[in-house]
XYZ file of C-alpha atoms in Angstrom:
541
model
C 1.112 -0.827 -35.433
C 1.067 -1.456 -31.679
C 4.192 -0.496 -29.763
C 6.163 -2.968 -27.644
C 8.193 -1.908 -24.604
C 9.466 -5.300 -23.436
C 6.431 -6.294 -21.365
C 5.834 -10.031 -21.718
C 2.078 -9.424 -21.519
C 2.155 -7.658 -24.908
C 4.662 -9.842 -26.772
C 2.314 -12.372 -28.387
C -0.097 -9.665 -29.569
C 2.752 -7.544 -30.942
C 4.495 -10.517 -32.593
C 1.384 -11.773 -34.386
C 0.391 -8.274 -35.541
C 3.883 -7.450 -36.795
C 4.206 -10.756 -38.633
C 0.844 -10.289 -40.322
C 1.193 -6.645 -41.371
C 4.940 -6.153 -41.865
C 7.157 -9.233 -41.743
C 5.126 -11.374 -44.165
C 4.222 -8.439 -46.432
C 6.054 -9.113 -49.719
C 5.360 -5.601 -51.012
C 7.702 -4.070 -48.419
C 11.480 -4.011 -48.723
C 13.543 -5.257 -45.795
C 14.838 -1.751 -45.076
C 11.228 -0.543 -44.807
C 10.441 -3.416 -42.459
C 13.435 -2.377 -40.362
C 12.031 1.174 -40.082
C 8.641 -0.182 -38.994
C 10.293 -2.463 -36.446
C 12.436 0.299 -34.978
C 9.502 2.723 -34.685
C 7.385 0.082 -32.903
C 9.942 -0.806 -30.225
C 10.115 1.275 -27.051
C 12.119 1.262 -23.840
C 14.148 -1.903 -23.107
C 13.003 -3.551 -26.344
C 14.308 -0.621 -28.409
C 17.802 -0.986 -26.947
C 18.130 -4.439 -28.543
C 18.266 -2.964 -32.067
C 19.707 0.419 -31.098
C 23.264 -0.504 -32.075
C 22.284 -2.282 -35.317
C 22.578 -0.066 -38.363
C 19.477 0.365 -40.524
C 20.045 -1.520 -43.750
C 18.391 -4.170 -45.869
C 20.789 -6.885 -44.756
C 20.442 -6.110 -41.039
C 16.649 -6.469 -40.819
C 16.743 -10.247 -40.307
C 19.455 -9.822 -37.683
C 17.398 -7.242 -35.778
C 14.174 -9.268 -35.903
C 15.974 -12.449 -34.808
C 17.555 -10.546 -31.899
C 14.153 -9.356 -30.690
C 12.691 -12.864 -31.025
C 15.642 -14.402 -29.201
C 15.006 -12.101 -26.256
C 11.233 -12.465 -25.944
C 10.354 -15.664 -27.882
C 11.075 -17.719 -24.770
C 8.241 -20.139 -24.153
C 9.343 -21.074 -20.631
C 9.818 -17.437 -19.602
C 6.452 -16.447 -21.090
C 4.640 -19.263 -19.283
C 6.367 -18.425 -16.014
C 5.531 -14.735 -16.390
C 1.830 -15.288 -17.070
C 1.468 -17.811 -14.222
C 3.211 -15.518 -11.719
C 1.170 -12.513 -12.826
C -2.030 -14.536 -12.525
C -1.139 -15.566 -8.971
C -0.123 -12.007 -8.013
C -3.328 -10.274 -9.114
C -4.124 -7.607 -6.478
C -6.911 -8.427 -4.045
C -9.995 -6.210 -3.807
C -10.023 -3.818 -0.859
C -13.706 -2.913 -1.239
C -16.695 -3.762 -3.403
C -16.317 -2.171 -6.829
C -17.685 -3.196 -10.241
C -14.609 -1.721 -11.925
C -12.208 -3.815 -9.823
C -14.242 -6.984 -10.417
C -14.049 -6.495 -14.179
C -10.310 -5.754 -13.939
C -9.755 -9.099 -12.193
C -11.962 -10.832 -14.751
C -10.214 -9.257 -17.756
C -6.670 -9.750 -16.424
C -7.309 -13.404 -15.581
C -8.885 -14.017 -18.989
C -5.939 -12.403 -20.810
C -3.343 -14.478 -18.957
C -5.291 -17.723 -19.424
C -5.697 -17.099 -23.153
C -1.970 -16.357 -23.400
C -1.133 -19.634 -21.640
C -3.487 -21.481 -23.965
C -1.765 -19.891 -26.980
C 1.551 -21.175 -25.591
C 0.253 -24.746 -25.801
C -0.915 -25.396 -22.235
C -4.155 -27.307 -21.722
C -5.985 -24.932 -19.400
C -9.335 -26.700 -19.877
C -8.690 -28.867 -16.808
C -7.469 -26.021 -14.587
C -10.893 -24.961 -13.261
C -10.515 -26.582 -9.780
C -7.232 -24.664 -9.400
C -8.062 -21.310 -11.026
C -11.466 -20.729 -9.377
C -10.189 -20.862 -5.730
C -7.212 -18.656 -6.647
C -9.422 -15.975 -8.206
C -12.094 -16.196 -5.491
C -9.478 -15.231 -2.895
C -8.965 -11.956 -4.767
C -12.556 -10.853 -4.048
C -13.759 -8.719 -1.162
C -15.237 -10.541 1.893
C -18.858 -9.756 0.967
C -18.460 -11.117 -2.570
C -16.681 -14.216 -1.231
C -19.598 -14.954 1.105
C -22.062 -14.480 -1.761
C -20.030 -16.862 -3.974
C -19.814 -19.508 -1.250
C -23.539 -19.172 -0.519
C -24.372 -19.748 -4.177
C -22.192 -22.888 -4.378
C -23.208 -24.332 -1.004
C -25.882 -26.706 -2.470
C -23.405 -28.330 -4.894
C -20.739 -29.482 -2.458
C -19.909 -32.653 -4.401
C -18.750 -30.935 -7.602
C -16.204 -28.167 -8.014
C -17.528 -24.996 -9.675
C -16.270 -24.335 -13.182
C -14.511 -21.242 -14.446
C -17.504 -20.519 -16.676
C -19.792 -20.441 -13.614
C -17.352 -18.216 -11.727
C -17.104 -15.827 -14.692
C -20.903 -15.611 -14.909
C -21.055 -14.879 -11.169
C -18.523 -12.035 -11.506
C -20.483 -10.490 -14.378
C -23.711 -10.642 -12.348
C -21.940 -9.223 -9.299
C -20.513 -6.317 -11.319
C -23.960 -5.506 -12.765
C -25.477 -5.621 -9.267
C -22.862 -3.251 -7.807
C -23.290 -0.873 -10.733
C -27.042 -0.732 -10.123
C -26.842 -0.024 -6.388
C -24.060 2.583 -6.739
C -25.940 4.458 -9.458
C -28.567 5.597 -6.937
C -28.404 9.378 -6.553
C -29.689 11.617 -3.726
C -33.465 12.111 -3.966
C -33.359 15.480 -2.274
C -30.877 17.836 -0.759
C -30.783 21.159 0.987
C -28.151 23.716 0.052
C -25.509 24.342 2.713
C -26.415 27.010 5.238
C -23.404 29.010 6.380
C -23.468 29.556 10.136
C -21.140 32.252 11.421
C -20.115 32.374 15.064
C -18.144 35.394 16.321
C -14.468 34.534 16.597
C -14.731 31.275 14.648
C -14.457 30.092 11.064
C -17.479 29.777 8.825
C -18.433 26.131 8.598
C -21.090 24.766 6.204
C -24.042 22.972 7.754
C -25.558 20.466 5.339
C -28.855 18.625 5.627
C -29.614 15.972 3.011
C -31.843 13.006 2.267
C -29.824 10.288 0.558
C -31.073 7.049 -0.946
C -28.367 4.427 -0.528
C -28.095 0.660 -0.266
C -27.312 -0.540 3.264
C -25.403 -3.795 3.551
C -26.809 -6.484 5.783
C -25.347 -6.864 9.257
C -22.965 -9.871 9.217
C -24.193 -10.921 12.696
C -28.002 -10.825 12.436
C -28.475 -10.093 8.686
C -30.607 -7.014 9.490
C -30.306 -3.717 7.605
C -27.973 -1.880 9.972
C -24.270 -1.532 10.681
C -22.611 -4.012 13.008
C -21.926 -1.245 15.560
C -25.723 -0.806 15.988
C -26.413 -4.553 16.273
C -27.904 -5.428 19.680
C -26.747 -9.041 19.346
C -23.180 -7.861 18.769
C -23.346 -5.426 21.712
C -24.736 -8.091 24.076
C -21.854 -10.459 23.331
C -18.835 -10.574 25.636
C -15.660 -8.710 24.753
C -13.986 -11.932 23.617
C -17.078 -12.766 21.571
C -17.074 -9.369 19.854
C -13.364 -9.695 19.072
C -13.924 -13.168 17.578
C -16.784 -11.869 15.397
C -14.573 -9.072 14.046
C -11.798 -11.578 13.318
C -14.167 -13.977 11.559
C -15.569 -11.335 9.189
C -12.074 -9.807 8.705
C -13.270 -6.337 9.650
C -11.266 -3.307 10.761
C -10.731 -3.144 14.534
C -11.156 0.638 14.461
C -14.404 1.179 12.497
C -15.791 -2.422 12.281
C -16.105 -2.154 8.489
C -14.642 -4.527 5.914
C -12.398 -3.704 2.986
C -9.330 -2.299 4.749
C -6.934 -2.922 7.626
C -6.746 -1.059 10.915
C -3.430 0.616 10.037
C -5.069 2.187 6.971
C -8.225 3.338 8.795
C -8.809 7.106 9.037
C -11.924 7.029 11.257
C -12.103 8.261 14.851
C -10.448 6.170 17.551
C -11.751 4.711 20.827
C -13.743 7.268 22.854
C -12.538 5.752 26.138
C -8.775 5.607 25.687
C -7.994 7.241 22.331
C -6.266 4.110 21.010
C -6.818 2.820 17.491
C -9.680 0.402 18.133
C -13.463 0.670 18.350
C -15.062 1.638 21.659
C -16.961 -1.693 21.682
C -13.593 -3.507 21.625
C -12.092 -1.487 24.497
C -10.450 -3.603 27.199
C -10.198 -2.123 30.689
C -6.683 -1.815 32.162
C -5.175 -3.162 28.955
C -2.541 -0.460 29.030
C -1.093 2.110 31.422
C -0.834 5.856 30.880
C 1.082 8.712 32.392
C -0.880 11.630 33.791
C 1.413 14.394 32.583
C 2.794 13.155 29.305
C 1.604 10.419 26.911
C 2.189 9.354 23.362
C -0.327 10.448 20.757
C -1.230 7.530 18.484
C -2.501 9.297 15.384
C -1.868 9.863 11.711
C 0.607 12.711 12.297
C 3.953 12.537 10.604
C 5.958 13.465 13.738
C 6.304 11.939 17.196
C 3.944 14.006 19.335
C 3.803 14.206 23.127
C 0.297 15.421 23.999
C -0.591 17.504 27.094
C -4.234 18.353 26.339
C -6.805 18.069 23.586
C -8.733 21.302 23.994
C -7.501 23.038 20.848
C -7.709 22.282 17.145
C -4.788 22.858 14.823
C -4.269 21.841 11.223
C -0.619 22.216 10.132
C 0.144 22.589 6.467
C 0.799 19.289 4.727
C 3.069 19.103 1.682
C 3.032 16.362 -0.942
C 6.507 15.059 -1.761
C 6.956 13.842 -5.326
C 7.262 10.064 -5.700
C 7.773 7.847 -8.741
C 7.850 4.114 -9.452
C 10.968 3.162 -11.424
C 12.636 0.012 -12.690
C 15.924 -1.080 -11.066
C 17.932 -3.968 -12.487
C 18.596 -6.765 -9.996
C 21.584 -9.102 -9.869
C 20.259 -11.148 -12.820
C 19.468 -8.113 -14.981
C 15.709 -8.298 -14.467
C 13.821 -5.056 -13.972
C 12.088 -4.761 -10.600
C 9.685 -2.014 -9.545
C 10.839 0.260 -6.720
C 9.294 3.423 -5.267
C 11.514 6.503 -5.333
C 11.352 9.922 -3.676
C 12.550 12.907 -5.728
C 14.544 15.205 -3.422
C 16.227 18.313 -4.809
C 17.731 19.067 -1.400
C 19.874 15.931 -1.222
C 23.443 15.784 -2.502
C 23.475 11.990 -2.363
C 21.304 9.230 -3.781
C 20.072 6.800 -1.130
C 18.701 3.255 -1.176
C 17.387 1.123 1.680
C 19.083 -2.014 2.946
C 15.864 -3.982 2.419
C 15.740 -2.962 -1.251
C 19.385 -3.991 -1.797
C 18.724 -7.382 -0.240
C 15.559 -7.851 -2.301
C 17.402 -7.091 -5.551
C 20.521 -9.054 -4.561
C 22.844 -6.132 -5.342
C 26.573 -6.275 -4.628
C 27.498 -3.595 -2.125
C 30.845 -2.126 -1.117
C 32.163 -0.180 1.842
C 31.649 3.570 1.973
C 33.632 6.099 3.981
C 30.861 8.670 4.207
C 28.360 10.183 6.588
C 24.920 11.686 6.070
C 24.296 15.025 7.775
C 20.675 16.140 7.960
C 18.764 18.871 9.758
C 20.732 20.400 12.682
C 23.819 18.489 11.437
C 22.510 15.217 12.878
C 24.574 12.360 11.441
C 23.044 9.138 10.125
C 24.755 5.777 9.723
C 25.729 4.628 6.215
C 25.925 0.860 5.685
C 27.749 0.945 2.341
C 27.300 1.984 -1.258
C 26.064 0.363 -4.466
C 25.814 1.223 -8.174
C 22.357 0.739 -9.695
C 20.701 1.015 -13.111
C 17.516 3.116 -13.033
C 15.017 2.924 -15.919
C 11.794 4.802 -16.512
C 8.561 2.817 -16.816
C 7.112 5.416 -19.183
C 9.938 6.498 -21.478
C 13.241 5.128 -22.705
C 15.213 7.059 -20.100
C 17.891 5.237 -18.131
C 20.804 6.202 -15.893
C 23.474 4.569 -13.754
C 23.933 6.186 -10.356
C 25.796 5.473 -7.139
C 23.695 5.198 -3.981
C 24.553 5.172 -0.303
C 22.836 2.406 1.662
C 20.791 3.233 4.762
C 18.539 1.082 6.903
C 15.690 3.554 6.457
C 15.297 6.692 4.329
C 12.023 8.114 5.587
C 8.632 6.990 6.822
C 5.861 5.868 4.514
C 4.681 8.549 2.086
C 2.415 10.423 1.799
C 2.248 11.296 5.483
C -1.553 11.454 5.478
C -4.171 9.855 3.204
C -5.030 11.939 0.127
C -8.460 12.014 -1.477
C -7.650 11.048 -5.060
C -11.124 12.027 -6.257
C -10.478 15.634 -5.158
C -7.360 15.961 -7.351
C -7.912 16.660 -11.036
C -5.737 14.445 -13.250
C -5.363 15.731 -16.835
C -6.362 13.200 -19.492
C -3.773 11.354 -21.563
C -0.919 11.760 -19.077
C 1.053 8.863 -17.603
C 1.612 9.084 -13.858
C 5.027 8.276 -12.452
C 3.317 6.802 -9.379
C -0.250 5.596 -9.908
C -0.617 5.063 -6.141
C 0.596 8.545 -5.194
C -2.395 8.991 -2.853
C -1.749 5.848 -0.780
C 0.896 5.469 1.894
C 3.764 3.198 0.957
C 7.411 2.560 1.716
C 10.214 4.463 0.005
C 12.964 2.261 -1.452
C 15.074 4.929 -3.158
C 15.865 8.641 -2.850
C 16.941 10.410 -6.045
C 18.971 13.505 -5.198
C 20.047 16.641 -7.042
C 22.637 14.703 -9.107
C 19.865 13.217 -11.256
C 16.931 15.482 -10.392
C 17.547 18.171 -13.025
C 17.998 15.579 -15.774
C 14.550 14.209 -15.012
C 12.627 17.476 -15.462
C 10.734 18.028 -18.722
C 8.733 20.923 -20.105
C 5.138 20.612 -18.937
C 3.041 21.565 -15.922
C -0.630 21.351 -14.939
C -1.989 23.236 -11.926
C -4.444 21.463 -9.639
C -4.882 24.665 -7.595
C -2.729 27.561 -6.401
C -0.436 25.335 -4.365
C -0.505 21.892 -6.038
C 0.856 21.076 -9.513
C 1.580 18.162 -11.842
C 5.145 18.260 -13.220
C 6.281 16.295 -16.268
C 9.487 14.256 -15.835
C 11.339 11.474 -17.611
C 9.730 9.081 -15.108
C 6.194 10.313 -15.793
C 4.053 13.042 -14.258
C 4.645 13.659 -10.536
C 2.524 15.570 -8.021
C 3.972 18.124 -5.614
C 3.008 21.103 -3.486
C 0.823 21.996 -0.532
C -2.464 20.230 0.170
C -5.667 22.190 0.643
C -8.073 21.223 3.427
C -10.523 19.750 0.932
C -7.968 17.245 -0.355
C -6.398 15.948 2.846
C -8.094 14.181 5.727
C -7.604 16.550 8.665
C -7.052 15.234 12.162
C -7.581 16.981 15.494
C -4.315 17.687 17.306
C -4.199 19.154 20.805
C -1.618 21.344 22.465
C 1.565 19.413 22.012
C 5.328 19.315 22.086
C 6.788 18.079 18.796
C 9.804 15.800 19.085
C 11.864 15.690 15.902
C 14.743 13.659 17.315
C 13.531 10.102 17.843
C 16.762 9.032 19.572
C 16.462 11.821 22.168
C 12.829 10.881 22.762
C 13.777 7.250 23.434
C 16.481 8.351 25.902
C 13.966 10.490 27.797
C 11.541 7.572 27.984
C 14.272 5.357 29.469
C 15.073 8.137 31.986
C 11.409 8.227 33.071
C 11.423 4.466 33.543
C 14.541 4.627 35.761
C 13.111 7.471 37.850
C 9.705 5.857 38.344
C 11.067 2.395 39.001
C 9.510 -0.903 38.029
C 5.782 -1.129 38.683
C 5.034 -4.049 40.950
C 2.632 -6.584 39.584
C 0.211 -8.827 41.445
C 2.737 -11.675 41.686
C 5.354 -9.434 43.350
C 2.790 -8.104 45.848
C 1.778 -11.661 46.786
C 5.421 -12.638 47.338
C 6.030 -9.670 49.648
C 2.861 -10.413 51.615
C 3.857 -14.082 51.964
C 7.321 -13.092 53.248
C 5.978 -10.670 55.869
C 3.372 -13.108 57.204
C 5.307 -16.399 57.189
C 9.045 -15.697 57.638
C 9.953 -15.669 61.376
C 13.042 -16.107 63.581
C 12.917 -18.595 66.483
C 14.742 -18.191 69.843
C 17.674 -20.238 68.483
C 18.292 -17.632 65.823
C 17.078 -19.788 62.979
C 14.583 -18.618 60.384
C 11.392 -20.544 59.741
C 9.662 -20.194 56.401
C 6.537 -21.560 54.792
C 6.722 -23.196 51.389
C 4.740 -20.951 48.960
C 2.260 -23.306 47.308
C 0.002 -22.081 44.529
C -3.443 -22.177 46.139
C -5.198 -21.627 42.807
C -3.727 -24.784 41.283
C -6.349 -27.466 40.617
C -6.023 -30.940 42.120
C -4.231 -33.598 40.112
């Protein structure tokens, strides 16, 4: 029998299977059916029948209670429509992601059809919605294929066939393997680390340049380089490429490539604008991936500080209406209090109350508390649940993890359920679970990734924690620097510099001073004569 944990996506399949094998089976007694029902329900669904005693007479009551909760046609339709609209968009070309979109959309459409909706006429609505979930290259290929037939809307069958062909094509070009390679030659320089030097010949498929359609990257395109700065910026905007590396599939804030060679800012050197910003000679702000605020003096040294992965988990929190909403939590053994962000409270519509408390962190620095709230936390993986009190803060910490993690370099044991499937991608933290609940979450079970990194089993799923090795994290070059750990003090120093240096005069102020010196005079009568300052650059009416 399939299990059912309260997910609307699985209700129809579970209901039909249970009715066919158990409920309508006349050879089974009602008490046996009750046992089958109870063993099939998990999580929130299991709590519906938890207080009903197992007996022959109570089976109908238990089954009717489950149906009353989930046999809601309007709620099922609303759930499948919302899930269909909220399918995640592709960040890069991938045959796996294309088939995930295809399968998820097909499942939700079949579920809506089973609920009595006539989806046969939905093609003009469904096809544009699903096409917006594709990566930019696939979207251009789809539009190019449908350009000749501008009078008729493409059907869902045609779009499905296109996705299948696209997935096969991407599988074929990504299956190409290196045709030859040379083993790494270790070059040792006195006083330096041993670094591998690799020479290889790789056969790979190069995407066409979006500007001239030639087989090279846009950064090597002569037509793109010859365009003006505004023209290059417009081209990047039109193809929805990253401003830092000029590649599609991600945003500039998620880019880990090198920055501008001219100014060090997070944009490509071909998009550099002269005098677009002002710098200080002695001290500047380093705009990098580091987790701290860094004031750089020089960049003549390389340093790689140890990076530690903090354990995160995605949990369910009940909102004002009792619905379970996903929130991302940080597990912190060193915290005596549980914390939640103001944004998360507002999103869930929770009722808050005043709190006479203060948060003292490192060096006894106090943080402002905006109130407190009681929340219901539930595991996505198991039937665990707890009610805890949380203090409300405007912000708990920055996005975690601090640096991008190479998921492919971390071994994930088979048949385990991760507490946070996006542990390797930076994301906001809505909740901090402190020591009050931390020890109740731990379970027996560990898997070592290496000497410093482990998977730990918890009631919320398996979490990752420990120190990152250099092969797993993306290292960045950091120069000699002063590390500022108190953001408020840093802001006060910046304001002090601004007061000391004064306001930098712009061109308009210089023109006004020059006009005053040249045209304001005093006549023998003691009166001042002035000249009206007309704008000489203004065009004639």
